[in-house]
Structure formats: C-alpha cells, structure tokens
PDB file of C-alpha atoms in Angstrom:
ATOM      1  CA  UNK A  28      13.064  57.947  13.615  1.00  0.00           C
ATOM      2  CA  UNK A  29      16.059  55.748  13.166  1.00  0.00           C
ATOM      3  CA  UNK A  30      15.729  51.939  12.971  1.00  0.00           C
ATOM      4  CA  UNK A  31      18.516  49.468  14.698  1.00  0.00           C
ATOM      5  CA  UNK A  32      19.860  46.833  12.422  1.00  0.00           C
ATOM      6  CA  UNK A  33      18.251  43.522  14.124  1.00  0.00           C
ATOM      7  CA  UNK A  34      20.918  40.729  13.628  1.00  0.00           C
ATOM      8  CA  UNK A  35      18.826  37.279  12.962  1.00  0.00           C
ATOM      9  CA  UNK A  36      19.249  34.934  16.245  1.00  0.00           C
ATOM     10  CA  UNK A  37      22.153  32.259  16.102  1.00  0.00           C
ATOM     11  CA  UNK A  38      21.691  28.687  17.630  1.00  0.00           C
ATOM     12  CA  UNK A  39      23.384  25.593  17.325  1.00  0.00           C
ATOM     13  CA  UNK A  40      22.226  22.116  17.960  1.00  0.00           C
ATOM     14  CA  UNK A  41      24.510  19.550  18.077  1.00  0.00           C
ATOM     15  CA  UNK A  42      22.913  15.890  18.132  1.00  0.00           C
ATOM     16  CA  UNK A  43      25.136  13.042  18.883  1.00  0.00           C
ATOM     17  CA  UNK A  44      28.139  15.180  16.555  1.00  0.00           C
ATOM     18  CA  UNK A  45      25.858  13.548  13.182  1.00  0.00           C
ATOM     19  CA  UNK A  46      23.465  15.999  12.821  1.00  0.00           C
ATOM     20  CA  UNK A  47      23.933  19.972  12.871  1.00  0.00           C
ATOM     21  CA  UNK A  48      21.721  22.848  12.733  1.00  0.00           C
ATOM     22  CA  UNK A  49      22.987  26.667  13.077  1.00  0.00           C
ATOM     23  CA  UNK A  50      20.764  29.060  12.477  1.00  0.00           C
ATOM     24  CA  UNK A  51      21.484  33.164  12.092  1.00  0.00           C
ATOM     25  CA  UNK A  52      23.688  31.722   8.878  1.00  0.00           C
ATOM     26  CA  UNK A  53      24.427  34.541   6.587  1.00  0.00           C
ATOM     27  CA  UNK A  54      26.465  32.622   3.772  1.00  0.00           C
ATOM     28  CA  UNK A  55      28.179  29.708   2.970  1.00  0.00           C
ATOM     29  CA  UNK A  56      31.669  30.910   1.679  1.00  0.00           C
ATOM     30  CA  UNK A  57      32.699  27.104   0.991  1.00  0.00           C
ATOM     31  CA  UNK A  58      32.280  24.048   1.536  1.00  0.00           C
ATOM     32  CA  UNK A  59      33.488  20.092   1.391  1.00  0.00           C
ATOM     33  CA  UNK A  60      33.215  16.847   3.319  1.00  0.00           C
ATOM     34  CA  UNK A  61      35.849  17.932   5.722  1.00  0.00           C
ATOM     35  CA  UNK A  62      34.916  21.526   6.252  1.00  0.00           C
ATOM     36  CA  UNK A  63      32.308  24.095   5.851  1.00  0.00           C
ATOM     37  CA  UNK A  64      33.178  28.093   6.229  1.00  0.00           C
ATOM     38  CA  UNK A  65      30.410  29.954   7.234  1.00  0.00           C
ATOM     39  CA  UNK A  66      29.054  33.681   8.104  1.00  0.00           C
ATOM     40  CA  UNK A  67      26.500  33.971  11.109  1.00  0.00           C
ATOM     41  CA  UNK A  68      25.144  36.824  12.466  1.00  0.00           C
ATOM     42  CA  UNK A  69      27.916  36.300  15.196  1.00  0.00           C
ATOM     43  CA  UNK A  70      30.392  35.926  12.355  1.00  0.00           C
ATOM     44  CA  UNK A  71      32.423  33.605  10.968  1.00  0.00           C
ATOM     45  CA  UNK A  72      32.066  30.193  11.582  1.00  0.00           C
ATOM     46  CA  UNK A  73      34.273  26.756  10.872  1.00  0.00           C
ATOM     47  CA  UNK A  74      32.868  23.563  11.038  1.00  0.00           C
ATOM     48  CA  UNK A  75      34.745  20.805  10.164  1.00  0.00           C
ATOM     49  CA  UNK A  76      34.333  16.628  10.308  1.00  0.00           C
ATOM     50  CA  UNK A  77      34.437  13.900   8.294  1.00  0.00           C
ATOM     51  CA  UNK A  78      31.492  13.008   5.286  1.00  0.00           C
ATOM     52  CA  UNK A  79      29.985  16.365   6.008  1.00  0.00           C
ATOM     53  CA  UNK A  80      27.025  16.800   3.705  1.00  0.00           C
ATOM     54  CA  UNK A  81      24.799  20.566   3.823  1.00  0.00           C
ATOM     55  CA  UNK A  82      21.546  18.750   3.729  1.00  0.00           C
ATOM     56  CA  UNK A  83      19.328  21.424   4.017  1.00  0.00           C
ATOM     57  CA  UNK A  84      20.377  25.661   3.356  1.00  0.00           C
ATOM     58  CA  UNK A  85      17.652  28.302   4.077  1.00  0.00           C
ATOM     59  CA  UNK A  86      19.327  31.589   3.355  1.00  0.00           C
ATOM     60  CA  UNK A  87      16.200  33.521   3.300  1.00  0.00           C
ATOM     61  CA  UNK A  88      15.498  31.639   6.891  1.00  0.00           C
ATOM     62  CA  UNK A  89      19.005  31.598   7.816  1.00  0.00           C
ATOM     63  CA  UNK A  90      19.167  28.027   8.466  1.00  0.00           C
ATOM     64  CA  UNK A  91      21.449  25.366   7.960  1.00  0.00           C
ATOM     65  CA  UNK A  92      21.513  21.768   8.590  1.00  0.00           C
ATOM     66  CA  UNK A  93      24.528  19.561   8.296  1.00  0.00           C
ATOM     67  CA  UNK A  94      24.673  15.554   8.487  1.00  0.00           C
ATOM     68  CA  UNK A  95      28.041  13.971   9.091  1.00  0.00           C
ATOM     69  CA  UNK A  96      31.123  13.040  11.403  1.00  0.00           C
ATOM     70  CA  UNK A  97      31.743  16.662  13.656  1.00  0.00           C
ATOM     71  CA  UNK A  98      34.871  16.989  15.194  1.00  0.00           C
ATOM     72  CA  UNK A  99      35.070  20.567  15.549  1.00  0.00           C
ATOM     73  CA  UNK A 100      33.106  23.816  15.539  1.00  0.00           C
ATOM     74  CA  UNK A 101      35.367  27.647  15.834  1.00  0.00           C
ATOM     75  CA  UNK A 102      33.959  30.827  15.349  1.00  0.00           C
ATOM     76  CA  UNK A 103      36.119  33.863  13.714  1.00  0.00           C
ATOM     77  CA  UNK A 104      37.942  35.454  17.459  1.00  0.00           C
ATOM     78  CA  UNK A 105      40.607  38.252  16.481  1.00  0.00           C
ATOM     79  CA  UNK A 106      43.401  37.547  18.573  1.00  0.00           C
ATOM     80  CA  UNK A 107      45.901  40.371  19.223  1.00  0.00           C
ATOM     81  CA  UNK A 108      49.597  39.992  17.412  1.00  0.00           C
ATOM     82  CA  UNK A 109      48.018  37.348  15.030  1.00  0.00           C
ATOM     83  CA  UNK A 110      46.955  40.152  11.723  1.00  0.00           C
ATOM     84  CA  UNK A 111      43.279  38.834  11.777  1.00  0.00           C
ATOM     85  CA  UNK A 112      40.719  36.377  12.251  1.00  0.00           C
ATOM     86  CA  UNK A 113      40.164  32.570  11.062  1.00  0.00           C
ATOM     87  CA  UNK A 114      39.516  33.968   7.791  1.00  0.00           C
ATOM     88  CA  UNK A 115      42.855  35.653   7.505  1.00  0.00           C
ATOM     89  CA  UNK A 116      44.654  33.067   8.756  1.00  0.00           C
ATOM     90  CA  UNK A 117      42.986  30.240   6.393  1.00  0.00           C
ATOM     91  CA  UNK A 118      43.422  32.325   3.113  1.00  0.00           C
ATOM     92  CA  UNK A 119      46.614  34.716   4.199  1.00  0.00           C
ATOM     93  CA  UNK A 120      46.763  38.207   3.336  1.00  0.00           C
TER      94      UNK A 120
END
C-alpha cells in the first residue's frame, strides 16, 4: 500500500496589516523587522513591513504569528527567463 505525502494546510489571516498568522509554515530561513523569509507547504514565502516581530512560531503546528507594520506578502512564482524563484533572486546564484 503506498501512502501520499499530505502537505499541512496553508492560511493566512491578515488583520488590519498589524497582526499575521500563516499557517502550513515549514521554516523560518530568516528573519528581521523589515522582512521575514519563509517555507510553507505552498513554498516560499516573503513577508515584509516595518517593526515586524515573530511573536509566536509553532513548527511542530506549523504556525506562525507576526505583529507589526505589513506592507507586503509574495510567495516564491518561477517566472520563465528569470534563472529561479524569489529565493534565487534574493541570494543570486
């Protein structure tokens, strides 16, 4: 009998661009208060904002909640022509 890899559900809530929660977070790769680089089971994952603080990290649970400034939130998109994804392009080849 073979088993399917189940891939942990990924939401994101969004509350008045102060508070974020993602869930389906695999890892952190890094983090400061203008950016936080993350892997979800959808893949990677940018946030970034001013006097972003991880407040809360659940890696067993997958969950992560952010309080801060948002300004923007990208997910990793290969675009064709480009060599890669957002993590190729932030830390080159």
């Amino acid at each position: 009998m073979e088993y399917e890899e189940v891939k942990p559900e990924h939401r994101v809530l969004l509350e008045d661009r102060e508070r974020l929660l993602v869930s389906g977070v695999e890892e952190v790769e890094r983090f400061d208060e203008e950016s936080i680089l993350l892997t979800t089971s959808q893949g990677g994952m940018e946030i970034q904002g001013e006097g972003l603080h991880i407040e809360q990290l659940s890696l067993d649970g997958g969950d992560l909640k952010v309080e801060g400034r948002v300004t923007s939130l990208s997910y990793d998109v290969e675009t064709p022509g480009r060599g890669g994804g957002l993590w190729s392009r932030l830390f080159g080849p």
